[in-house]
Amino acid sequence: MIRRHAVWLGLAIGLLTGCSEPPYALPDRNAADARAEEERLATLLPAELLNGPGTCEVRLLGRDGSSSFAWAHCEAAPGVGDVFGVSIPVRVDGDRVTQPGDGSDYSASVRRMFPERLAEVVLDDDTNVRP
């Protein structure tokens, strides 16, 4: 009897793990196209996110057609008033940058900006998505 329950338990666990999706695969940062897109975004984002000069480190999270999904950590250039920075997920369509809303709108806006599985990774605050 115990052995039969163990078999059923093993089958149930196998079915559950077999039906779950694999973790979201982030782009290989060593691939030339991923590096090139991260560099393009690092050049584009300071003006968009900081409203002026600064630097950005970028982690490309994925692409879909002309849309790029990334996490950006940007800091204002030294000597330009108070030093400040942002660290946020962004969606870039061509040169148009979309960033999530603040506070209670953050989760809903991330879900609108990103494909479903990627949005969950971002909302889980997985440190692998940071530059």
CSV table of N, CA, C and O in Angstrom, one decimal:
chain,number,residue,atom,x,y,z
A,1,MET,N,0.8,-1.2,0.0
A,1,MET,CA,0.0,0.0,0.0
A,1,MET,C,0.9,1.3,0.0
A,1,MET,O,0.6,2.2,-0.7
A,2,ILE,N,1.9,1.3,0.9
A,2,ILE,CA,2.8,2.5,0.9
A,2,ILE,C,3.5,2.6,-0.4
A,2,ILE,O,3.7,3.7,-0.9
A,3,ARG,N,3.9,1.5,-0.9
A,3,ARG,CA,4.7,1.6,-2.2
A,3,ARG,C,3.8,2.1,-3.3
A,3,ARG,O,4.3,2.9,-4.1
A,4,ARG,N,2.5,1.8,-3.3
A,4,ARG,CA,1.6,2.3,-4.4
A,4,ARG,C,1.4,3.8,-4.2
A,4,ARG,O,1.5,4.6,-5.2
A,5,HIS,N,1.3,4.3,-3.0
A,5,HIS,CA,1.2,5.8,-2.7
A,5,HIS,C,2.5,6.5,-3.2
A,5,HIS,O,2.5,7.6,-3.7
A,6,ALA,N,3.6,5.8,-2.9
A,6,ALA,CA,4.9,6.4,-3.3
A,6,ALA,C,5.0,6.5,-4.8
A,6,ALA,O,5.5,7.5,-5.4
A,7,VAL,N,4.5,5.5,-5.5
A,7,VAL,CA,4.5,5.6,-7.0
A,7,VAL,C,3.6,6.7,-7.5
A,7,VAL,O,4.0,7.5,-8.4
A,8,TRP,N,2.4,6.8,-6.9
A,8,TRP,CA,1.5,7.9,-7.3
A,8,TRP,C,2.1,9.2,-7.0
A,8,TRP,O,1.9,10.2,-7.8
A,9,LEU,N,2.7,9.4,-5.9
A,9,LEU,CA,3.3,10.7,-5.5
A,9,LEU,C,4.4,11.0,-6.5
A,9,LEU,O,4.5,12.1,-6.9
A,10,GLY,N,5.2,10.0,-6.8
A,10,GLY,CA,6.3,10.3,-7.8
A,10,GLY,C,5.8,10.7,-9.2
A,10,GLY,O,6.3,11.6,-9.8
A,11,LEU,N,4.7,10.0,-9.6
A,11,LEU,CA,4.1,10.4,-10.9
A,11,LEU,C,3.5,11.8,-10.8
A,11,LEU,O,3.6,12.6,-11.8
A,12,ALA,N,2.8,12.2,-9.7
A,12,ALA,CA,2.3,13.5,-9.6
A,12,ALA,C,3.4,14.6,-9.6
A,12,ALA,O,3.2,15.6,-10.3
A,13,ILE,N,4.4,14.3,-8.9
A,13,ILE,CA,5.5,15.3,-8.9
A,13,ILE,C,6.1,15.4,-10.3
A,13,ILE,O,6.4,16.5,-10.8
A,14,GLY,N,6.3,14.3,-11.0
A,14,GLY,CA,6.8,14.3,-12.3
A,14,GLY,C,6.0,15.1,-13.3
A,14,GLY,O,6.4,15.8,-14.1
A,15,LEU,N,4.7,14.9,-13.2
A,15,LEU,CA,3.7,15.6,-14.0
A,15,LEU,C,3.8,17.1,-13.8
A,15,LEU,O,3.7,17.9,-14.7
A,16,LEU,N,3.8,17.5,-12.5
A,16,LEU,CA,3.8,18.9,-12.2
A,16,LEU,C,5.1,19.6,-12.6
A,16,LEU,O,5.1,20.7,-13.2
A,17,THR,N,6.2,18.9,-12.4
A,17,THR,CA,7.5,19.6,-12.9
A,17,THR,C,7.6,19.5,-14.4
A,17,THR,O,8.2,20.4,-15.0
A,18,GLY,N,7.0,18.5,-15.0
A,18,GLY,CA,7.1,18.4,-16.5
A,18,GLY,C,6.2,19.4,-17.2
A,18,GLY,O,6.5,19.8,-18.3
A,19,CYS,N,5.2,19.9,-16.5
A,19,CYS,CA,4.3,20.9,-17.1
A,19,CYS,C,4.7,22.3,-16.8
A,19,CYS,O,4.2,23.2,-17.4
A,20,SER,N,5.6,22.5,-15.9
A,20,SER,CA,6.0,23.9,-15.6
A,20,SER,C,7.0,24.4,-16.7
A,20,SER,O,7.7,23.6,-17.3
A,21,GLU,N,6.9,25.7,-16.9
A,21,GLU,CA,7.8,26.3,-17.9
A,21,GLU,C,9.2,26.4,-17.4
A,21,GLU,O,9.4,26.6,-16.2
A,22,PRO,N,10.2,26.3,-18.3
A,22,PRO,CA,11.6,26.5,-17.8
A,22,PRO,C,11.7,28.0,-17.5
A,22,PRO,O,10.9,28.9,-17.9
A,23,PRO,N,12.7,28.3,-16.7
A,23,PRO,CA,13.0,29.7,-16.3
A,23,PRO,C,13.2,30.6,-17.5
A,23,PRO,O,13.6,30.1,-18.6
A,24,TYR,N,12.8,31.9,-17.4
A,24,TYR,CA,13.0,32.8,-18.5
A,24,TYR,C,14.5,32.9,-18.9
A,24,TYR,O,15.3,33.1,-18.0
A,25,ALA,N,14.8,32.7,-20.1
A,25,ALA,CA,16.2,32.7,-20.6
A,25,ALA,C,16.6,34.1,-21.0
A,25,ALA,O,16.1,34.7,-21.9
A,26,LEU,N,17.5,34.7,-20.2
A,26,LEU,CA,18.1,36.0,-20.5
A,26,LEU,C,19.0,35.9,-21.7
A,26,LEU,O,19.7,34.8,-21.9
A,27,PRO,N,19.2,36.9,-22.5
A,27,PRO,CA,20.1,36.9,-23.6
A,27,PRO,C,21.6,36.7,-23.1
A,27,PRO,O,21.9,37.1,-22.0
A,28,ASP,N,22.4,36.0,-23.9
A,28,ASP,CA,23.8,35.8,-23.6
A,28,ASP,C,24.5,37.1,-23.8
A,28,ASP,O,24.6,37.7,-24.9
A,29,ARG,N,25.0,37.7,-22.7
A,29,ARG,CA,25.7,39.0,-22.8
A,29,ARG,C,27.0,39.0,-23.6
A,29,ARG,O,27.5,40.0,-23.9
A,30,ASN,N,27.5,37.8,-23.9
A,30,ASN,CA,28.7,37.7,-24.7
A,30,ASN,C,28.4,37.7,-26.2
A,30,ASN,O,29.4,37.8,-27.0
A,31,ALA,N,27.2,37.5,-26.5
A,31,ALA,CA,26.8,37.5,-28.0
A,31,ALA,C,27.0,38.9,-28.5
A,31,ALA,O,26.6,39.9,-27.8
A,32,ALA,N,27.5,39.1,-29.7
A,32,ALA,CA,27.8,40.4,-30.3
A,32,ALA,C,26.6,41.2,-30.4
A,32,ALA,O,26.6,42.4,-30.1
A,33,ASP,N,25.4,40.6,-30.8
A,33,ASP,CA,24.2,41.5,-31.0
A,33,ASP,C,23.7,42.0,-29.6
A,33,ASP,O,23.2,43.1,-29.6
A,34,ALA,N,23.8,41.2,-28.6
A,34,ALA,CA,23.4,41.6,-27.3
A,34,ALA,C,24.3,42.8,-26.8
A,34,ALA,O,23.8,43.8,-26.2
A,35,ARG,N,25.6,42.6,-26.9
A,35,ARG,CA,26.5,43.7,-26.5
A,35,ARG,C,26.3,45.0,-27.3
A,35,ARG,O,26.3,46.0,-26.7
A,36,ALA,N,26.0,44.8,-28.6
A,36,ALA,CA,25.7,46.0,-29.4
A,36,ALA,C,24.5,46.7,-28.9
A,36,ALA,O,24.4,48.0,-28.9
A,37,GLU,N,23.4,46.0,-28.6
A,37,GLU,CA,22.2,46.6,-28.2
A,37,GLU,C,22.4,47.2,-26.8
A,37,GLU,O,21.8,48.3,-26.5
A,38,GLU,N,23.1,46.6,-25.9
A,38,GLU,CA,23.3,47.2,-24.6
A,38,GLU,C,24.1,48.5,-24.7
A,38,GLU,O,23.8,49.5,-24.1
A,39,GLU,N,25.1,48.5,-25.6
A,39,GLU,CA,25.8,49.8,-25.9
A,39,GLU,C,24.9,50.9,-26.5
A,39,GLU,O,25.0,52.0,-26.1
A,40,ARG,N,24.1,50.5,-27.4
A,40,ARG,CA,23.1,51.5,-28.0
A,40,ARG,C,22.2,52.1,-26.9
A,40,ARG,O,22.0,53.3,-26.8
A,41,LEU,N,21.7,51.2,-26.0
A,41,LEU,CA,20.8,51.6,-25.0
A,41,LEU,C,21.5,52.5,-23.9
A,41,LEU,O,21.0,53.5,-23.5
A,42,ALA,N,22.8,52.1,-23.6
A,42,ALA,CA,23.6,52.9,-22.7
A,42,ALA,C,23.8,54.3,-23.2
A,42,ALA,O,23.9,55.2,-22.4
A,43,THR,N,23.9,54.5,-24.5
A,43,THR,CA,24.1,55.8,-25.1
A,43,THR,C,22.8,56.6,-25.1
A,43,THR,O,22.8,57.8,-24.9
A,44,LEU,N,21.7,55.9,-25.4
A,44,LEU,CA,20.4,56.5,-25.5
A,44,LEU,C,19.8,56.9,-24.2
A,44,LEU,O,19.2,58.0,-24.1
A,45,LEU,N,19.9,56.1,-23.2
A,45,LEU,CA,19.1,56.3,-22.0
A,45,LEU,C,19.4,57.4,-21.1
A,45,LEU,O,18.5,58.0,-20.4
A,46,PRO,N,20.7,57.9,-20.9
A,46,PRO,CA,20.9,59.0,-20.0
A,46,PRO,C,20.0,60.2,-20.3
A,46,PRO,O,19.4,60.8,-19.4
A,47,ALA,N,19.9,60.6,-21.5
A,47,ALA,CA,19.1,61.8,-21.9
A,47,ALA,C,17.6,61.5,-21.6
A,47,ALA,O,16.9,62.5,-21.1
A,48,GLU,N,17.2,60.3,-21.8
A,48,GLU,CA,15.8,60.0,-21.5
A,48,GLU,C,15.5,59.8,-20.0
A,48,GLU,O,14.4,60.3,-19.6
A,49,LEU,N,16.3,59.2,-19.3
A,49,LEU,CA,16.0,58.9,-17.9
A,49,LEU,C,16.6,59.9,-16.9
A,49,LEU,O,16.0,60.1,-15.8
A,50,LEU,N,17.6,60.7,-17.3
A,50,LEU,CA,18.2,61.7,-16.4
A,50,LEU,C,17.9,63.1,-16.9
A,50,LEU,O,18.3,64.0,-16.2
A,51,ASN,N,17.4,63.2,-18.0
A,51,ASN,CA,17.1,64.6,-18.6
A,51,ASN,C,18.4,65.4,-18.7
A,51,ASN,O,18.4,66.6,-18.5
A,52,GLY,N,19.5,64.7,-19.1
A,52,GLY,CA,20.7,65.4,-19.2
A,52,GLY,C,21.9,64.4,-19.3
A,52,GLY,O,21.7,63.2,-19.4
A,53,PRO,N,23.1,64.9,-19.1
A,53,PRO,CA,24.3,64.0,-19.2
A,53,PRO,C,24.4,63.1,-18.1
A,53,PRO,O,23.9,63.3,-17.0
A,54,GLY,N,25.0,61.9,-18.4
A,54,GLY,CA,25.2,60.9,-17.3
A,54,GLY,C,25.6,59.6,-18.0
A,54,GLY,O,26.0,59.6,-19.2
A,55,THR,N,25.7,58.6,-17.2
A,55,THR,CA,26.1,57.3,-17.7
A,55,THR,C,25.1,56.2,-17.3
A,55,THR,O,24.4,56.4,-16.2
A,56,CYS,N,24.9,55.2,-18.1
A,56,CYS,CA,24.0,54.1,-17.8
A,56,CYS,C,24.7,52.8,-18.0
A,56,CYS,O,25.5,52.6,-19.0
A,57,GLU,N,24.5,51.9,-17.1
A,57,GLU,CA,24.9,50.5,-17.3
A,57,GLU,C,23.6,49.8,-17.6
A,57,GLU,O,22.5,50.1,-17.0
A,58,VAL,N,23.6,48.9,-18.6
A,58,VAL,CA,22.4,48.3,-19.1
A,58,VAL,C,22.5,46.8,-19.1
A,58,VAL,O,23.6,46.2,-19.5
A,59,ARG,N,21.4,46.1,-18.7
A,59,ARG,CA,21.4,44.6,-18.9
A,59,ARG,C,20.2,44.3,-19.8
A,59,ARG,O,19.0,44.6,-19.5
A,60,LEU,N,20.5,43.9,-21.0
A,60,LEU,CA,19.5,43.5,-22.0
A,60,LEU,C,18.7,42.3,-21.5
A,60,LEU,O,19.4,41.2,-21.1
A,61,LEU,N,17.4,42.4,-21.4
A,61,LEU,CA,16.6,41.3,-20.8
A,61,LEU,C,15.9,40.5,-21.9
A,61,LEU,O,15.5,39.3,-21.7
A,62,GLY,N,15.8,41.1,-23.1
A,62,GLY,CA,15.1,40.4,-24.2
A,62,GLY,C,14.8,41.3,-25.3
A,62,GLY,O,14.9,42.6,-25.2
A,63,ARG,N,14.4,40.8,-26.4
A,63,ARG,CA,14.0,41.6,-27.6
A,63,ARG,C,12.8,40.9,-28.2
A,63,ARG,O,12.6,39.7,-28.2
A,64,ASP,N,12.0,41.8,-28.9
A,64,ASP,CA,10.8,41.3,-29.6
A,64,ASP,C,10.6,42.2,-30.8
A,64,ASP,O,10.2,43.4,-30.6
A,65,GLY,N,11.1,41.8,-32.0
A,65,GLY,CA,11.0,42.7,-33.1
A,65,GLY,C,11.9,43.9,-32.9
A,65,GLY,O,13.1,43.8,-32.6
A,66,SER,N,11.3,45.1,-33.0
A,66,SER,CA,12.1,46.4,-32.7
A,66,SER,C,12.0,46.8,-31.3
A,66,SER,O,12.6,47.9,-31.0
A,67,SER,N,11.5,46.0,-30.4
A,67,SER,CA,11.4,46.4,-29.0
A,67,SER,C,12.5,45.7,-28.2
A,67,SER,O,12.8,44.5,-28.4
A,68,SER,N,13.1,46.4,-27.3
A,68,SER,CA,14.2,45.9,-26.5
A,68,SER,C,13.7,46.1,-25.0
A,68,SER,O,13.1,47.1,-24.7
A,69,PHE,N,13.9,45.1,-24.2
A,69,PHE,CA,13.6,45.1,-22.8
A,69,PHE,C,14.9,45.1,-22.0
A,69,PHE,O,15.7,44.2,-22.3
A,70,ALA,N,15.0,46.0,-21.1
A,70,ALA,CA,16.3,46.1,-20.4
A,70,ALA,C,16.1,46.6,-18.9
A,70,ALA,O,15.0,47.1,-18.6
A,71,TRP,N,17.1,46.4,-18.1
A,71,TRP,CA,17.2,47.1,-16.8
A,71,TRP,C,18.4,48.1,-17.0
A,71,TRP,O,19.4,47.7,-17.4
A,72,ALA,N,18.1,49.3,-16.5
A,72,ALA,CA,19.1,50.4,-16.6
A,72,ALA,C,19.4,50.9,-15.3
A,72,ALA,O,18.5,51.2,-14.5
A,73,HIS,N,20.7,51.1,-15.0
A,73,HIS,CA,21.2,51.8,-13.8
A,73,HIS,C,21.9,53.0,-14.3
A,73,HIS,O,23.0,52.9,-14.9
A,74,CYS,N,21.3,54.2,-14.1
A,74,CYS,CA,21.9,55.4,-14.6
A,74,CYS,C,22.2,56.4,-13.5
A,74,CYS,O,21.5,56.5,-12.5
A,75,GLU,N,23.3,57.1,-13.7
A,75,GLU,CA,23.7,58.2,-12.7
A,75,GLU,C,24.0,59.5,-13.5
A,75,GLU,O,24.6,59.4,-14.6
A,76,ALA,N,23.6,60.6,-12.9
A,76,ALA,CA,23.9,61.9,-13.5
A,76,ALA,C,25.4,62.1,-13.5
A,76,ALA,O,26.1,61.6,-12.7
A,77,ALA,N,25.9,62.9,-14.5
A,77,ALA,CA,27.3,63.2,-14.6
A,77,ALA,C,27.7,64.0,-13.4
A,77,ALA,O,27.0,64.9,-13.0
A,78,PRO,N,28.9,63.8,-12.9
A,78,PRO,CA,29.4,64.6,-11.8
A,78,PRO,C,29.5,66.0,-12.2
A,78,PRO,O,29.9,66.3,-13.3
A,79,GLY,N,29.3,66.9,-11.3
A,79,GLY,CA,29.4,68.4,-11.5
A,79,GLY,C,28.2,69.0,-12.2
A,79,GLY,O,28.2,70.1,-12.5
A,80,VAL,N,27.1,68.2,-12.3
A,80,VAL,CA,25.9,68.7,-12.9
A,80,VAL,C,24.8,68.8,-11.8
A,80,VAL,O,23.9,68.0,-11.8
A,81,GLY,N,25.0,69.7,-10.9
A,81,GLY,CA,24.1,69.8,-9.8
A,81,GLY,C,24.2,68.6,-8.8
A,81,GLY,O,25.2,68.0,-8.7
A,82,ASP,N,23.1,68.3,-8.2
A,82,ASP,CA,23.1,67.2,-7.3
A,82,ASP,C,23.2,65.9,-8.0
A,82,ASP,O,22.6,65.7,-9.1
A,83,VAL,N,24.1,65.0,-7.5
A,83,VAL,CA,24.2,63.7,-8.1
A,83,VAL,C,23.0,62.8,-7.8
A,83,VAL,O,22.6,62.8,-6.6
A,84,PHE,N,22.4,62.2,-8.8
A,84,PHE,CA,21.3,61.4,-8.6
A,84,PHE,C,21.3,60.3,-9.6
A,84,PHE,O,22.1,60.3,-10.6
A,85,GLY,N,20.5,59.3,-9.4
A,85,GLY,CA,20.5,58.2,-10.3
A,85,GLY,C,19.1,57.4,-10.3
A,85,GLY,O,18.3,57.7,-9.4
A,86,VAL,N,19.0,56.5,-11.2
A,86,VAL,CA,17.8,55.7,-11.3
A,86,VAL,C,18.2,54.3,-11.6
A,86,VAL,O,19.3,54.1,-12.3
A,87,SER,N,17.5,53.3,-11.1
A,87,SER,CA,17.7,51.9,-11.5
A,87,SER,C,16.4,51.3,-11.7
A,87,SER,O,15.6,51.0,-10.8
A,88,ILE,N,16.0,51.1,-13.0
A,88,ILE,CA,14.7,50.7,-13.4
A,88,ILE,C,14.6,49.8,-14.6
A,88,ILE,O,15.5,49.9,-15.5
A,89,PRO,N,13.6,49.1,-14.8
A,89,PRO,CA,13.4,48.3,-16.0
A,89,PRO,C,12.8,49.3,-17.1
A,89,PRO,O,12.1,50.3,-16.7
A,90,VAL,N,13.2,49.1,-18.3
A,90,VAL,CA,12.7,50.0,-19.4
A,90,VAL,C,12.4,49.1,-20.6
A,90,VAL,O,12.9,48.0,-20.8
A,91,ARG,N,11.5,49.7,-21.4
A,91,ARG,CA,11.2,49.1,-22.7
A,91,ARG,C,11.6,50.2,-23.7
A,91,ARG,O,11.2,51.4,-23.6
A,92,VAL,N,12.3,49.8,-24.8
A,92,VAL,CA,12.7,50.8,-25.8
A,92,VAL,C,12.2,50.3,-27.1
A,92,VAL,O,12.6,49.2,-27.6
A,93,ASP,N,11.4,51.1,-27.7
A,93,ASP,CA,10.9,50.8,-29.1
A,93,ASP,C,11.5,51.8,-30.0
A,93,ASP,O,11.1,53.0,-30.0
A,94,GLY,N,12.6,51.3,-30.8
A,94,GLY,CA,13.3,52.3,-31.6
A,94,GLY,C,14.1,53.2,-30.6
A,94,GLY,O,15.0,52.8,-29.9
A,95,ASP,N,13.7,54.5,-30.6
A,95,ASP,CA,14.3,55.4,-29.7
A,95,ASP,C,13.3,55.9,-28.6
A,95,ASP,O,13.7,56.7,-27.8
A,96,ARG,N,12.1,55.3,-28.6
A,96,ARG,CA,11.1,55.7,-27.6
A,96,ARG,C,11.3,54.8,-26.3
A,96,ARG,O,11.2,53.6,-26.4
A,97,VAL,N,11.5,55.5,-25.2
A,97,VAL,CA,11.7,54.8,-23.9
A,97,VAL,C,10.5,54.9,-23.1
A,97,VAL,O,9.9,55.9,-22.9
A,98,THR,N,10.1,53.7,-22.6
A,98,THR,CA,9.0,53.6,-21.6
A,98,THR,C,9.5,53.1,-20.3
A,98,THR,O,10.2,52.1,-20.3
A,99,GLN,N,9.1,53.7,-19.2
A,99,GLN,CA,9.5,53.3,-17.9
A,99,GLN,C,8.3,53.1,-17.1
A,99,GLN,O,7.2,53.6,-17.4
A,100,PRO,N,8.4,52.2,-16.0
A,100,PRO,CA,7.2,51.9,-15.3
A,100,PRO,C,6.7,53.1,-14.4
A,100,PRO,O,7.5,54.0,-14.1
A,101,GLY,N,5.4,53.0,-14.0
A,101,GLY,CA,4.9,54.0,-13.2
A,101,GLY,C,5.4,53.9,-11.7
A,101,GLY,O,6.0,52.8,-11.4
A,102,ASP,N,5.1,54.8,-10.9
A,102,ASP,CA,5.6,54.8,-9.5
A,102,ASP,C,4.6,54.2,-8.6
A,102,ASP,O,3.4,54.1,-9.0
A,103,GLY,N,5.0,53.8,-7.4
A,103,GLY,CA,4.1,53.3,-6.4
A,103,GLY,C,3.2,52.2,-6.8
A,103,GLY,O,3.6,51.2,-7.3
A,104,SER,N,1.9,52.4,-6.6
A,104,SER,CA,0.9,51.4,-6.8
A,104,SER,C,0.8,51.0,-8.3
A,104,SER,O,0.2,50.0,-8.6
A,105,ASP,N,1.2,51.9,-9.2
A,105,ASP,CA,1.1,51.6,-10.6
A,105,ASP,C,2.3,50.8,-11.2
A,105,ASP,O,2.3,50.3,-12.3
A,106,TYR,N,3.3,50.6,-10.3
A,106,TYR,CA,4.5,49.9,-10.8
A,106,TYR,C,4.3,48.5,-11.4
A,106,TYR,O,4.6,48.3,-12.5
A,107,SER,N,3.6,47.7,-10.6
A,107,SER,CA,3.4,46.3,-11.1
A,107,SER,C,2.6,46.2,-12.3
A,107,SER,O,2.9,45.5,-13.3
A,108,ALA,N,1.5,47.0,-12.4
A,108,ALA,CA,0.6,46.9,-13.5
A,108,ALA,C,1.3,47.5,-14.8
A,108,ALA,O,1.2,46.9,-15.9
A,109,SER,N,2.1,48.5,-14.6
A,109,SER,CA,2.8,49.1,-15.8
A,109,SER,C,3.9,48.2,-16.3
A,109,SER,O,4.1,48.0,-17.5
A,110,VAL,N,4.6,47.5,-15.4
A,110,VAL,CA,5.6,46.5,-15.8
A,110,VAL,C,4.9,45.4,-16.6
A,110,VAL,O,5.5,44.9,-17.6
A,111,ARG,N,3.8,45.0,-16.2
A,111,ARG,CA,3.0,43.9,-16.9
A,111,ARG,C,2.6,44.4,-18.3
A,111,ARG,O,2.5,43.6,-19.2
A,112,ARG,N,2.3,45.7,-18.4
A,112,ARG,CA,2.0,46.2,-19.7
A,112,ARG,C,3.2,46.4,-20.6
A,112,ARG,O,3.1,46.2,-21.8
A,113,MET,N,4.3,46.7,-20.1
A,113,MET,CA,5.6,46.9,-20.8
A,113,MET,C,6.3,45.7,-21.3
A,113,MET,O,6.9,45.7,-22.4
A,114,PHE,N,6.2,44.6,-20.6
A,114,PHE,CA,7.0,43.4,-20.8
A,114,PHE,C,6.1,42.2,-21.2
A,114,PHE,O,5.0,42.1,-20.7
A,115,PRO,N,6.7,41.2,-21.9
A,115,PRO,CA,6.0,40.0,-22.1
A,115,PRO,C,5.8,39.3,-20.7
A,115,PRO,O,6.6,39.6,-19.8
A,116,GLU,N,4.7,38.5,-20.6
A,116,GLU,CA,4.3,38.0,-19.3
A,116,GLU,C,5.4,37.4,-18.5
A,116,GLU,O,5.6,37.7,-17.3
A,117,ARG,N,6.1,36.4,-19.1
A,117,ARG,CA,7.1,35.7,-18.3
A,117,ARG,C,8.3,36.6,-17.9
A,117,ARG,O,8.8,36.5,-16.8
A,118,LEU,N,8.6,37.6,-18.7
A,118,LEU,CA,9.7,38.5,-18.4
A,118,LEU,C,9.2,39.5,-17.3
A,118,LEU,O,9.9,39.8,-16.4
A,119,ALA,N,8.0,39.9,-17.4
A,119,ALA,CA,7.4,40.8,-16.4
A,119,ALA,C,7.5,40.1,-15.0
A,119,ALA,O,7.8,40.8,-14.0
A,120,GLU,N,7.2,38.8,-14.9
A,120,GLU,CA,7.2,38.1,-13.6
A,120,GLU,C,8.7,38.1,-13.1
A,120,GLU,O,8.9,38.2,-11.9
A,121,VAL,N,9.7,37.9,-14.0
A,121,VAL,CA,11.1,37.9,-13.5
A,121,VAL,C,11.4,39.3,-13.0
A,121,VAL,O,12.0,39.4,-11.9
A,122,VAL,N,11.0,40.3,-13.6
A,122,VAL,CA,11.3,41.7,-13.2
A,122,VAL,C,10.6,42.0,-11.9
A,122,VAL,O,11.2,42.5,-10.9
A,123,LEU,N,9.3,41.6,-11.8
A,123,LEU,CA,8.6,41.8,-10.5
A,123,LEU,C,9.1,41.0,-9.4
A,123,LEU,O,8.9,41.4,-8.2
A,124,ASP,N,9.7,39.8,-9.6
A,124,ASP,CA,10.2,39.0,-8.6
A,124,ASP,C,11.5,39.6,-8.1
A,124,ASP,O,12.1,39.1,-7.1
A,125,ASP,N,12.0,40.7,-8.7
A,125,ASP,CA,13.2,41.4,-8.3
A,125,ASP,C,14.4,40.5,-8.3
A,125,ASP,O,15.2,40.5,-7.4
A,126,ASP,N,14.5,39.6,-9.4
A,126,ASP,CA,15.6,38.7,-9.6
A,126,ASP,C,16.9,39.6,-9.8
A,126,ASP,O,16.9,40.3,-10.8
A,127,THR,N,17.9,39.4,-9.0
A,127,THR,CA,19.1,40.2,-9.2
A,127,THR,C,19.8,39.9,-10.5
A,127,THR,O,20.6,40.7,-10.9
A,128,ASN,N,19.5,38.8,-11.2
A,128,ASN,CA,20.1,38.5,-12.5
A,128,ASN,C,19.7,39.5,-13.6
A,128,ASN,O,20.3,39.5,-14.6
A,129,VAL,N,18.6,40.3,-13.3
A,129,VAL,CA,18.1,41.2,-14.4
A,129,VAL,C,18.9,42.5,-14.2
A,129,VAL,O,18.7,43.4,-15.1
A,130,ARG,N,19.7,42.7,-13.2
A,130,ARG,CA,20.4,44.0,-13.0
A,130,ARG,C,21.7,44.0,-13.7
A,130,ARG,O,22.3,43.0,-13.9
A,131,PRO,N,22.1,45.2,-14.2
A,131,PRO,CA,23.4,45.3,-14.9
A,131,PRO,C,24.6,44.9,-14.0
A,131,PRO,O,24.5,44.9,-12.8
